[in-house]
Amino acid sequence: MQTRYLAGTVKVFGILIILFGFMYPASAVQASWLDRVKDIYQLPENVQQIQKDYETTKQQLEDQKDKLSEAIRHSQETEERLLGQNETLKRENEQLQERLKAMEQVALDKDKRNRKLTYMVVTAVLLIVLYFVLGRVFRFMVWRRQKRGMR
């Protein structure tokens, strides 16, 4: 009796598993051999399409390469031109600095000369004034002595 009960239970479980297996969705279906044969016969068309795509992509890459080469060349030319301008501007800047220093030196020399002239003129005026003052003082002293001598 127990074996029968066990055999019946196993049958019931087997039927349930089979029912659940039918209700559970199946995974993706693999292509059959017929589909593979069809794909093999369509392969030349696919290869031609792939070849066309390859050629198109290759041409696009070549065009991009040419454009990039042109951009690099243009960039190098611009860089060389700017470096040349930079060197020219550096030389001009150095020349202007030298001219500025020369002009500053001229201005300093002019100020120095003007100061010397001013000192000379002031000294000459002071000497002339001193000469007249000393002359007056000397005349006054002589006049005073003569006045004393007369008395």
PDB file of C-alpha atoms in Angstrom:
ATOM      1  CA  MET A   1       0.000   0.000   0.000  1.00  0.00           C
ATOM      2  CA  GLN A   2       2.731   2.362   0.753  1.00  0.00           C
ATOM      3  CA  THR A   3       4.391   1.756  -2.596  1.00  0.00           C
ATOM      4  CA  ARG A   4       1.173   2.484  -4.352  1.00  0.00           C
ATOM      5  CA  TYR A   5       0.743   5.654  -2.411  1.00  0.00           C
ATOM      6  CA  LEU A   6       4.314   6.614  -3.227  1.00  0.00           C
ATOM      7  CA  ALA A   7       3.868   5.762  -6.921  1.00  0.00           C
ATOM      8  CA  GLY A   8       0.645   7.813  -7.062  1.00  0.00           C
ATOM      9  CA  THR A   9       2.323  10.772  -5.414  1.00  0.00           C
ATOM     10  CA  VAL A  10       5.217  10.602  -7.863  1.00  0.00           C
ATOM     11  CA  LYS A  11       2.784  10.529 -10.780  1.00  0.00           C
ATOM     12  CA  VAL A  12       0.893  13.532  -9.439  1.00  0.00           C
ATOM     13  CA  PHE A  13       4.140  15.459  -8.943  1.00  0.00           C
ATOM     14  CA  GLY A  14       5.281  14.489 -12.460  1.00  0.00           C
ATOM     15  CA  ILE A  15       2.015  15.676 -13.977  1.00  0.00           C
ATOM     16  CA  LEU A  16       2.234  18.939 -12.025  1.00  0.00           C
ATOM     17  CA  ILE A  17       5.800  19.498 -13.201  1.00  0.00           C
ATOM     18  CA  ILE A  18       4.791  18.846 -16.790  1.00  0.00           C
ATOM     19  CA  LEU A  19       1.824  21.254 -16.486  1.00  0.00           C
ATOM     20  CA  PHE A  20       4.010  23.952 -14.945  1.00  0.00           C
ATOM     21  CA  GLY A  21       6.565  23.358 -17.710  1.00  0.00           C
ATOM     22  CA  PHE A  22       3.930  24.033 -20.357  1.00  0.00           C
ATOM     23  CA  MET A  23       2.706  27.142 -18.581  1.00  0.00           C
ATOM     24  CA  TYR A  24       6.199  28.560 -18.043  1.00  0.00           C
ATOM     25  CA  PRO A  25       7.288  30.598 -21.134  1.00  0.00           C
ATOM     26  CA  ALA A  26      10.021  29.063 -23.219  1.00  0.00           C
ATOM     27  CA  SER A  27      13.368  30.784 -23.780  1.00  0.00           C
ATOM     28  CA  ALA A  28      14.299  32.325 -27.140  1.00  0.00           C
ATOM     29  CA  VAL A  29      14.016  29.874 -29.973  1.00  0.00           C
ATOM     30  CA  GLN A  30      17.184  28.935 -31.834  1.00  0.00           C
ATOM     31  CA  ALA A  31      17.173  29.125 -35.609  1.00  0.00           C
ATOM     32  CA  SER A  32      16.575  25.899 -37.378  1.00  0.00           C
ATOM     33  CA  TRP A  33      18.900  24.419 -39.988  1.00  0.00           C
ATOM     34  CA  LEU A  34      16.550  25.706 -42.694  1.00  0.00           C
ATOM     35  CA  ASP A  35      16.994  29.299 -41.468  1.00  0.00           C
ATOM     36  CA  ARG A  36      20.744  28.805 -41.460  1.00  0.00           C
ATOM     37  CA  VAL A  37      20.704  27.612 -45.057  1.00  0.00           C
ATOM     38  CA  LYS A  38      18.633  30.647 -46.054  1.00  0.00           C
ATOM     39  CA  ASP A  39      21.143  32.915 -44.289  1.00  0.00           C
ATOM     40  CA  ILE A  40      23.996  31.220 -46.157  1.00  0.00           C
ATOM     41  CA  TYR A  41      22.310  31.912 -49.515  1.00  0.00           C
ATOM     42  CA  GLN A  42      21.654  35.529 -48.517  1.00  0.00           C
ATOM     43  CA  LEU A  43      25.221  35.908 -47.283  1.00  0.00           C
ATOM     44  CA  PRO A  44      26.605  37.274 -50.595  1.00  0.00           C
ATOM     45  CA  GLU A  45      24.050  40.101 -50.476  1.00  0.00           C
ATOM     46  CA  ASN A  46      24.993  40.778 -46.873  1.00  0.00           C
ATOM     47  CA  VAL A  47      28.686  40.670 -47.721  1.00  0.00           C
ATOM     48  CA  GLN A  48      28.145  43.131 -50.555  1.00  0.00           C
ATOM     49  CA  GLN A  49      26.210  45.453 -48.240  1.00  0.00           C
ATOM     50  CA  ILE A  50      28.890  45.116 -45.579  1.00  0.00           C
ATOM     51  CA  GLN A  51      31.545  45.789 -48.232  1.00  0.00           C
ATOM     52  CA  LYS A  52      29.685  48.926 -49.377  1.00  0.00           C
ATOM     53  CA  ASP A  53      29.357  50.097 -45.763  1.00  0.00           C
ATOM     54  CA  TYR A  54      33.053  49.383 -45.247  1.00  0.00           C
ATOM     55  CA  GLU A  55      34.024  51.376 -48.330  1.00  0.00           C
ATOM     56  CA  THR A  56      31.768  54.268 -47.307  1.00  0.00           C
ATOM     57  CA  THR A  57      33.201  54.289 -43.817  1.00  0.00           C
ATOM     58  CA  LYS A  58      36.721  54.028 -45.186  1.00  0.00           C
ATOM     59  CA  GLN A  59      36.070  56.993 -47.495  1.00  0.00           C
ATOM     60  CA  GLN A  60      34.623  59.022 -44.623  1.00  0.00           C
ATOM     61  CA  LEU A  61      37.678  58.235 -42.521  1.00  0.00           C
ATOM     62  CA  GLU A  62      39.964  59.276 -45.377  1.00  0.00           C
ATOM     63  CA  ASP A  63      38.026  62.536 -45.759  1.00  0.00           C
ATOM     64  CA  GLN A  64      38.252  63.179 -42.037  1.00  0.00           C
ATOM     65  CA  LYS A  65      41.966  62.362 -42.125  1.00  0.00           C
ATOM     66  CA  ASP A  66      42.463  64.834 -44.984  1.00  0.00           C
ATOM     67  CA  LYS A  67      40.476  67.503 -43.143  1.00  0.00           C
ATOM     68  CA  LEU A  68      42.461  66.873 -39.985  1.00  0.00           C
ATOM     69  CA  SER A  69      45.746  67.054 -41.904  1.00  0.00           C
ATOM     70  CA  GLU A  70      44.621  70.327 -43.476  1.00  0.00           C
ATOM     71  CA  ALA A  71      43.604  71.694 -40.074  1.00  0.00           C
ATOM     72  CA  ILE A  72      46.966  70.667 -38.594  1.00  0.00           C
ATOM     73  CA  ARG A  73      48.835  72.278 -41.498  1.00  0.00           C
ATOM     74  CA  HIS A  74      46.772  75.449 -41.167  1.00  0.00           C
ATOM     75  CA  SER A  75      47.385  75.448 -37.420  1.00  0.00           C
ATOM     76  CA  GLN A  76      51.133  75.069 -37.947  1.00  0.00           C
ATOM     77  CA  GLU A  77      51.169  77.893 -40.499  1.00  0.00           C
ATOM     78  CA  THR A  78      49.244  80.106 -38.094  1.00  0.00           C
ATOM     79  CA  GLU A  79      51.611  79.183 -35.276  1.00  0.00           C
ATOM     80  CA  GLU A  80      54.656  79.974 -37.431  1.00  0.00           C
ATOM     81  CA  ARG A  81      53.135  83.287 -38.518  1.00  0.00           C
ATOM     82  CA  LEU A  82      52.306  84.215 -34.935  1.00  0.00           C
ATOM     83  CA  LEU A  83      55.783  83.224 -33.759  1.00  0.00           C
ATOM     84  CA  GLY A  84      57.266  85.437 -36.480  1.00  0.00           C
ATOM     85  CA  GLN A  85      55.036  88.316 -35.421  1.00  0.00           C
ATOM     86  CA  ASN A  86      56.012  87.688 -31.830  1.00  0.00           C
ATOM     87  CA  GLU A  87      59.708  87.884 -32.685  1.00  0.00           C
ATOM     88  CA  THR A  88      59.150  91.077 -34.688  1.00  0.00           C
ATOM     89  CA  LEU A  89      57.221  92.606 -31.811  1.00  0.00           C
ATOM     90  CA  LYS A  90      59.955  91.577 -29.368  1.00  0.00           C
ATOM     91  CA  ARG A  91      62.589  93.294 -31.516  1.00  0.00           C
ATOM     92  CA  GLU A  92      60.413  96.400 -31.848  1.00  0.00           C
ATOM     93  CA  ASN A  93      59.816  96.371 -28.108  1.00  0.00           C
ATOM     94  CA  GLU A  94      63.560  96.162 -27.443  1.00  0.00           C
ATOM     95  CA  GLN A  95      64.184  99.033 -29.849  1.00  0.00           C
ATOM     96  CA  LEU A  96      61.487 101.096 -28.184  1.00  0.00           C
ATOM     97  CA  GLN A  97      62.956 100.301 -24.772  1.00  0.00           C
ATOM     98  CA  GLU A  98      66.360 101.455 -25.978  1.00  0.00           C
ATOM     99  CA  ARG A  99      64.853 104.632 -27.434  1.00  0.00           C
ATOM    100  CA  LEU A 100      62.966 105.249 -24.208  1.00  0.00           C
ATOM    101  CA  LYS A 101      66.158 104.824 -22.180  1.00  0.00           C
ATOM    102  CA  ALA A 102      67.975 107.175 -24.563  1.00  0.00           C
ATOM    103  CA  MET A 103      65.182 109.742 -24.269  1.00  0.00           C
ATOM    104  CA  GLU A 104      65.191 109.436 -20.485  1.00  0.00           C
ATOM    105  CA  GLN A 105      68.983 109.894 -20.502  1.00  0.00           C
ATOM    106  CA  VAL A 106      68.607 112.959 -22.728  1.00  0.00           C
ATOM    107  CA  ALA A 107      65.984 114.353 -20.356  1.00  0.00           C
ATOM    108  CA  LEU A 108      68.255 113.684 -17.369  1.00  0.00           C
ATOM    109  CA  ASP A 109      71.199 115.302 -19.158  1.00  0.00           C
ATOM    110  CA  LYS A 110      69.012 118.294 -20.034  1.00  0.00           C
ATOM    111  CA  ASP A 111      67.862 118.624 -16.407  1.00  0.00           C
ATOM    112  CA  LYS A 112      71.459 118.332 -15.241  1.00  0.00           C
ATOM    113  CA  ARG A 113      72.584 120.993 -17.733  1.00  0.00           C
ATOM    114  CA  ASN A 114      69.686 123.265 -16.731  1.00  0.00           C
ATOM    115  CA  ARG A 115      70.611 122.894 -13.071  1.00  0.00           C
ATOM    116  CA  LYS A 116      74.232 123.726 -13.860  1.00  0.00           C
ATOM    117  CA  LEU A 117      73.134 126.781 -15.843  1.00  0.00           C
ATOM    118  CA  THR A 118      70.810 127.834 -13.030  1.00  0.00           C
ATOM    119  CA  TYR A 119      73.611 127.460 -10.453  1.00  0.00           C
ATOM    120  CA  MET A 120      75.977 129.396 -12.723  1.00  0.00           C
ATOM    121  CA  VAL A 121      73.470 132.220 -13.299  1.00  0.00           C
ATOM    122  CA  VAL A 122      72.575 132.418  -9.611  1.00  0.00           C
ATOM    123  CA  THR A 123      76.271 132.376  -8.697  1.00  0.00           C
ATOM    124  CA  ALA A 124      77.051 135.088 -11.276  1.00  0.00           C
ATOM    125  CA  VAL A 125      74.164 137.248 -10.020  1.00  0.00           C
ATOM    126  CA  LEU A 126      75.269 136.734  -6.416  1.00  0.00           C
ATOM    127  CA  LEU A 127      78.855 137.632  -7.336  1.00  0.00           C
ATOM    128  CA  ILE A 128      77.688 140.780  -9.128  1.00  0.00           C
ATOM    129  CA  VAL A 129      75.456 141.738  -6.198  1.00  0.00           C
ATOM    130  CA  LEU A 130      78.299 140.987  -3.783  1.00  0.00           C
ATOM    131  CA  TYR A 131      80.645 143.085  -5.928  1.00  0.00           C
ATOM    132  CA  PHE A 132      78.296 146.064  -5.810  1.00  0.00           C
ATOM    133  CA  VAL A 133      77.625 145.587  -2.096  1.00  0.00           C
ATOM    134  CA  LEU A 134      81.334 145.273  -1.338  1.00  0.00           C
ATOM    135  CA  GLY A 135      81.993 148.289  -3.567  1.00  0.00           C
ATOM    136  CA  ARG A 136      79.459 150.317  -1.616  1.00  0.00           C
ATOM    137  CA  VAL A 137      80.774 149.078   1.688  1.00  0.00           C
ATOM    138  CA  PHE A 138      84.331 149.894   0.597  1.00  0.00           C
ATOM    139  CA  ARG A 139      83.292 153.376  -0.582  1.00  0.00           C
ATOM    140  CA  PHE A 140      81.433 153.933   2.648  1.00  0.00           C
ATOM    141  CA  MET A 141      84.496 152.902   4.643  1.00  0.00           C
ATOM    142  CA  VAL A 142      86.729 155.140   2.537  1.00  0.00           C
ATOM    143  CA  TRP A 143      84.292 158.029   2.886  1.00  0.00           C
ATOM    144  CA  ARG A 144      84.174 157.525   6.622  1.00  0.00           C
ATOM    145  CA  ARG A 145      87.971 157.499   6.917  1.00  0.00           C
ATOM    146  CA  GLN A 146      88.206 160.604   4.849  1.00  0.00           C
ATOM    147  CA  LYS A 147      85.595 162.233   6.986  1.00  0.00           C
ATOM    148  CA  ARG A 148      87.534 161.322  10.115  1.00  0.00           C
ATOM    149  CA  GLY A 149      90.740 162.441   8.575  1.00  0.00           C
ATOM    150  CA  MET A 150      89.280 165.809   7.801  1.00  0.00           C
ATOM    151  CA  ARG A 151      88.155 166.393  11.234  1.00  0.00           C
TER     152      ARG A 151
END
